[in-house]
Coordinates of N, CA and C in Angstrom, one line a residue:
M1 N 4.9 -17.6 -25.6 CA 4.3 -16.4 -26.2 C 2.9 -16.9 -26.8
L2 N 2.0 -16.0 -26.6 CA 0.6 -16.3 -27.1 C 0.5 -16.0 -28.6
S3 N 0.8 -17.0 -29.3 CA 0.8 -16.9 -30.8 C -0.6 -16.8 -31.4
E4 N -1.6 -17.2 -30.6 CA -3.0 -17.2 -31.1 C -3.7 -15.8 -31.2
I5 N -2.9 -14.8 -30.7 CA -3.5 -13.4 -30.9 C -2.9 -12.9 -32.2
S6 N -3.8 -12.6 -33.1 CA -3.3 -12.1 -34.4 C -3.0 -10.6 -34.4
D7 N -2.4 -10.1 -35.4 CA -2.1 -8.7 -35.5 C -3.4 -7.9 -35.4
D8 N -4.4 -8.3 -36.1 CA -5.7 -7.6 -36.1 C -6.3 -7.6 -34.7
E9 N -6.3 -8.7 -34.0 CA -6.8 -8.8 -32.7 C -6.0 -7.9 -31.7
F10 N -4.7 -7.9 -31.8 CA -3.9 -7.1 -31.0 C -4.2 -5.6 -31.2
E11 N -4.3 -5.3 -32.5 CA -4.7 -3.9 -32.8 C -6.0 -3.5 -32.2
Q12 N -7.0 -4.4 -32.2 CA -8.3 -4.1 -31.6 C -8.2 -3.9 -30.1
L13 N -7.3 -4.8 -29.5 CA -7.2 -4.6 -28.0 C -6.5 -3.3 -27.7
V14 N -5.6 -2.9 -28.5 CA -4.9 -1.5 -28.2 C -6.0 -0.4 -28.4
E15 N -6.8 -0.6 -29.5 CA -7.9 0.4 -29.7 C -8.8 0.5 -28.5
Q16 N -9.2 -0.7 -28.0 CA -10.1 -0.7 -26.8 C -9.4 0.0 -25.6
A17 N -8.1 -0.2 -25.4 CA -7.4 0.5 -24.3 C -7.4 2.0 -24.5
I18 N -7.2 2.4 -25.8 CA -7.2 3.8 -26.1 C -8.6 4.4 -25.8
D19 N -9.6 3.6 -26.2 CA -11.0 4.1 -26.0 C -11.3 4.1 -24.5
A20 N -10.6 3.4 -23.6 CA -10.8 3.4 -22.2 C -10.2 4.6 -21.5
I21 N -9.4 5.3 -22.2 CA -8.8 6.5 -21.6 C -9.9 7.4 -21.2
P22 N -9.9 7.9 -19.9 CA -11.0 8.8 -19.5 C -11.2 9.9 -20.4
E23 N -12.5 10.2 -20.7 CA -12.8 11.3 -21.7 C -12.2 12.6 -21.4
A24 N -12.1 13.0 -20.1 CA -11.5 14.3 -19.7 C -10.0 14.3 -20.0
A25 N -9.4 13.2 -19.8 CA -7.9 13.1 -20.1 C -7.7 13.1 -21.6
F26 N -8.5 12.3 -22.3 CA -8.4 12.2 -23.8 C -8.5 13.6 -24.4
A27 N -9.5 14.4 -23.9 CA -9.7 15.7 -24.4 C -8.6 16.7 -24.2
M28 N -7.7 16.4 -23.2 CA -6.6 17.2 -22.9 C -5.3 16.8 -23.7
M29 N -5.4 15.6 -24.3 CA -4.2 15.1 -25.0 C -4.1 16.0 -26.3
D30 N -2.8 16.3 -26.6 CA -2.6 17.2 -27.7 C -1.5 16.7 -28.6
N31 N -1.8 16.5 -29.9 CA -0.9 16.1 -30.9 C -0.1 14.8 -30.6
V32 N -0.9 13.7 -30.4 CA -0.4 12.4 -30.1 C -0.9 11.4 -31.1
I33 N 0.0 10.5 -31.6 CA -0.4 9.4 -32.4 C 0.1 8.1 -31.8
F34 N -0.7 7.1 -32.0 CA -0.4 5.7 -31.5 C 0.1 4.8 -32.6
F35 N 1.1 4.0 -32.3 CA 1.6 3.0 -33.2 C 1.7 1.6 -32.5
I36 N 1.7 0.6 -33.3 CA 1.9 -0.7 -32.8 C 3.1 -1.3 -33.7
E37 N 4.1 -1.7 -33.0 CA 5.3 -2.3 -33.6 C 5.5 -3.8 -33.0
D38 N 6.1 -4.6 -33.8 CA 6.3 -6.0 -33.3 C 7.3 -6.0 -32.2
E39 N 8.5 -5.3 -32.4 CA 9.6 -5.4 -31.4 C 10.1 -4.0 -31.1
Y40 N 10.7 -3.8 -30.0 CA 11.5 -2.6 -29.6 C 12.9 -2.9 -30.0
T41 N 13.5 -1.9 -30.7 CA 14.9 -2.0 -31.0 C 15.7 -1.2 -30.0
P42 N 16.5 -1.9 -29.2 CA 17.3 -1.1 -28.2 C 18.2 -0.1 -28.8
Q43 N 18.3 1.1 -28.1 CA 19.1 2.2 -28.6 C 20.5 2.0 -28.1
P44 N 21.5 2.7 -28.8 CA 22.9 2.6 -28.3 C 23.0 2.8 -26.8
G45 N 23.7 2.0 -26.2 CA 23.9 2.1 -24.7 C 22.9 1.3 -23.9
E46 N 21.8 0.8 -24.6 CA 20.8 0.0 -23.9 C 21.2 -1.5 -24.0
P47 N 20.8 -2.4 -23.1 CA 21.1 -3.8 -23.2 C 20.4 -4.3 -24.5
E48 N 21.1 -5.2 -25.2 CA 20.6 -5.8 -26.5 C 19.3 -6.6 -26.2
N49 N 19.1 -7.1 -25.1 CA 17.9 -7.9 -24.8 C 16.8 -7.1 -24.0
L50 N 16.9 -5.8 -24.1 CA 15.9 -5.0 -23.4 C 14.6 -5.2 -24.0
E51 N 13.6 -5.5 -23.1 CA 12.2 -5.7 -23.5 C 11.4 -4.6 -22.9
I52 N 10.7 -3.8 -23.7 CA 9.8 -2.8 -23.2 C 8.5 -3.1 -23.9
L53 N 7.4 -2.7 -23.2 CA 6.1 -3.0 -23.8 C 5.5 -1.8 -24.5
G54 N 6.0 -0.6 -24.1 CA 5.5 0.6 -24.7 C 6.5 1.7 -24.6
L55 N 6.4 2.8 -25.4 CA 7.3 3.9 -25.5 C 6.6 5.2 -25.8
Y56 N 6.9 6.2 -25.0 CA 6.4 7.5 -25.3 C 7.6 8.3 -25.8
E57 N 7.4 9.0 -27.0 CA 8.4 9.8 -27.5 C 7.7 11.2 -27.8
G58 N 8.3 12.2 -27.2 CA 7.7 13.5 -27.5 C 8.0 14.5 -26.4
V59 N 7.2 15.6 -26.4 CA 7.4 16.6 -25.4 C 6.2 16.6 -24.5
A60 N 6.4 16.3 -23.2 CA 5.3 16.2 -22.3 C 4.6 17.6 -22.2
L61 N 3.3 17.5 -22.0 CA 2.5 18.8 -21.9 C 3.1 19.7 -20.8
T62 N 3.6 19.2 -19.7 CA 4.2 20.0 -18.7 C 5.5 20.6 -19.1
E63 N 6.1 20.2 -20.2 CA 7.4 20.8 -20.6 C 7.2 21.7 -21.9
R64 N 6.0 21.8 -22.4 CA 5.8 22.7 -23.5 C 5.7 24.1 -23.1
D65 N 6.3 25.0 -23.9 CA 6.2 26.4 -23.6 C 5.7 27.2 -24.8
S66 N 5.7 28.5 -24.7 CA 5.1 29.2 -25.8 C 5.8 29.0 -27.2
D67 N 7.1 28.5 -27.1 CA 7.8 28.3 -28.4 C 7.4 27.0 -29.0
W68 N 6.7 26.1 -28.3 CA 6.4 24.8 -28.8 C 5.1 24.9 -29.6
G69 N 5.0 24.2 -30.7 CA 3.7 24.1 -31.4 C 3.8 24.1 -32.8
I70 N 3.9 25.2 -33.5 CA 3.8 25.3 -34.9 C 4.9 24.5 -35.5
G71 N 4.5 23.5 -36.3 CA 5.5 22.7 -37.0 C 6.0 21.5 -36.2
A72 N 5.5 21.4 -34.9 CA 6.0 20.3 -34.1 C 5.4 19.0 -34.6
L73 N 6.3 18.0 -34.6 CA 5.8 16.7 -34.9 C 4.9 16.1 -33.8
P74 N 4.0 15.2 -34.1 CA 3.2 14.7 -33.1 C 4.0 13.8 -32.1
D75 N 3.6 13.8 -30.8 CA 4.2 12.9 -29.9 C 3.7 11.5 -30.3
Q76 N 4.6 10.5 -30.1 CA 4.3 9.1 -30.5 C 4.2 8.2 -29.3
I77 N 3.2 7.4 -29.2 CA 3.1 6.3 -28.3 C 3.1 5.0 -29.1
T78 N 4.1 4.2 -28.8 CA 4.2 2.9 -29.5 C 4.0 1.8 -28.5
I79 N 3.2 0.8 -28.9 CA 2.9 -0.4 -28.1 C 3.6 -1.5 -28.8
F80 N 4.4 -2.3 -28.1 CA 5.1 -3.4 -28.8 C 4.5 -4.8 -28.5
K81 N 4.0 -5.3 -29.6 CA 3.2 -6.6 -29.6 C 4.0 -7.8 -29.0
N82 N 5.1 -8.1 -29.6 CA 5.8 -9.4 -29.2 C 6.2 -9.4 -27.7
P83 N 6.9 -8.3 -27.3 CA 7.2 -8.2 -25.8 C 6.0 -8.4 -24.9
T84 N 4.9 -7.8 -25.3 CA 3.6 -7.9 -24.5 C 3.2 -9.3 -24.5
L85 N 3.2 -10.0 -25.6 CA 2.8 -11.4 -25.7 C 3.7 -12.3 -24.9
R86 N 5.0 -12.0 -24.9 CA 6.0 -12.8 -24.2 C 5.8 -12.6 -22.7
A87 N 5.3 -11.5 -22.3 CA 5.2 -11.2 -20.8 C 3.9 -11.8 -20.2
C88 N 3.1 -12.3 -21.1 CA 1.7 -12.7 -20.6 C 1.5 -14.2 -20.9
E89 N 0.8 -14.8 -20.1 CA 0.4 -16.2 -20.3 C -1.0 -16.5 -20.8
T90 N -1.9 -15.5 -20.6 CA -3.2 -15.7 -21.0 C -3.7 -14.5 -21.8
R91 N -4.8 -14.7 -22.5 CA -5.4 -13.5 -23.2 C -5.8 -12.4 -22.3
D92 N -6.4 -12.8 -21.1 CA -6.8 -11.8 -20.1 C -5.6 -11.0 -19.6
E93 N -4.5 -11.6 -19.4 CA -3.3 -10.9 -19.1 C -2.8 -9.9 -20.1
V94 N -3.0 -10.3 -21.4 CA -2.6 -9.5 -22.5 C -3.5 -8.2 -22.5
I95 N -4.8 -8.4 -22.3 CA -5.7 -7.3 -22.3 C -5.4 -6.3 -21.1
R96 N -5.1 -6.9 -20.0 CA -4.7 -6.1 -18.8 C -3.4 -5.3 -19.1
E97 N -2.4 -6.0 -19.6 CA -1.1 -5.4 -19.8 C -1.2 -4.3 -20.8
I98 N -2.0 -4.5 -21.9 CA -2.1 -3.5 -22.9 C -2.8 -2.2 -22.3
G99 N -3.8 -2.4 -21.4 CA -4.4 -1.3 -20.8 C -3.5 -0.5 -19.9
I100 N -2.7 -1.3 -19.1 CA -1.7 -0.6 -18.2 C -0.7 0.1 -19.1
T101 N -0.2 -0.5 -20.1 CA 0.9 0.1 -21.0 C 0.4 1.4 -21.6
V102 N -0.8 1.3 -22.2 CA -1.4 2.5 -22.8 C -1.5 3.7 -21.8
M103 N -2.1 3.4 -20.6 CA -2.2 4.4 -19.6 C -0.9 4.9 -19.1
H104 N 0.1 4.0 -19.0 CA 1.4 4.4 -18.6 C 2.1 5.4 -19.6
E105 N 2.0 5.1 -20.9 CA 2.6 6.0 -21.9 C 1.8 7.3 -22.0
V106 N 0.5 7.2 -21.9 CA -0.3 8.5 -21.9 C 0.1 9.4 -20.7
A107 N 0.3 8.7 -19.5 CA 0.7 9.5 -18.4 C 2.0 10.2 -18.6
H108 N 2.9 9.6 -19.4 CA 4.2 10.3 -19.7 C 3.9 11.6 -20.6
H109 N 2.9 11.5 -21.4 CA 2.4 12.7 -22.2 C 2.0 13.8 -21.3
F110 N 1.4 13.4 -20.1 CA 1.0 14.4 -19.2 C 2.1 14.8 -18.2
G111 N 3.3 14.3 -18.4 CA 4.5 14.7 -17.6 C 4.7 13.9 -16.3
I112 N 4.0 12.7 -16.2 CA 4.1 11.9 -15.0 C 5.3 10.9 -15.2
D113 N 6.2 10.9 -14.3 CA 7.4 10.1 -14.4 C 7.2 8.7 -13.9
D114 N 8.2 7.8 -14.2 CA 8.0 6.4 -13.9 C 7.9 6.1 -12.4
E115 N 8.6 6.9 -11.6 CA 8.5 6.7 -10.1 C 7.0 6.9 -9.6
K116 N 6.4 8.0 -10.1 CA 5.0 8.3 -9.7 C 4.1 7.2 -10.3
L117 N 4.3 6.8 -11.5 CA 3.5 5.7 -12.1 C 3.6 4.4 -11.3
H118 N 4.8 4.1 -10.9 CA 5.0 2.9 -10.1 C 4.1 3.0 -8.8
D119 N 4.2 4.2 -8.1 CA 3.4 4.5 -6.9 C 1.9 4.3 -7.1
L120 N 1.5 4.7 -8.3 CA 0.1 4.6 -8.7 C -0.4 3.2 -9.2
G121 N 0.6 2.3 -9.4 CA 0.3 1.0 -9.9 C 0.2 0.9 -11.4
W122 N 0.7 1.9 -12.1 CA 0.7 1.9 -13.6 C 2.0 1.7 -14.2
S123 N 2.8 0.7 -13.6 CA 4.1 0.4 -14.2 C 4.3 -1.1 -14.4

């Protein structure tokens, strides 16, 4: 694991990845907040050793209807620091992986599923 990347630097790298979201896409994002957590906690039924780098939780734009909105909690995108660092051997790999993970989770906000993301190279 790349222990030389501090929490502050990891946060800056995530912010850079968010800033790299194309302006047109960013303008269409609605009610989304980003978080950074150290570890993912597997949910009931998931393998205890499950490692994921990011997680989108919310209602995709393609699934929102006229009843969605008022009082809705923001969608959440969480980037997991330690699994990202464990998956990478160099700082450049960390930067690349954060960028892919941010775009992957943002794509879920737009209703793009994992299969399509894999086809596009964003998985």
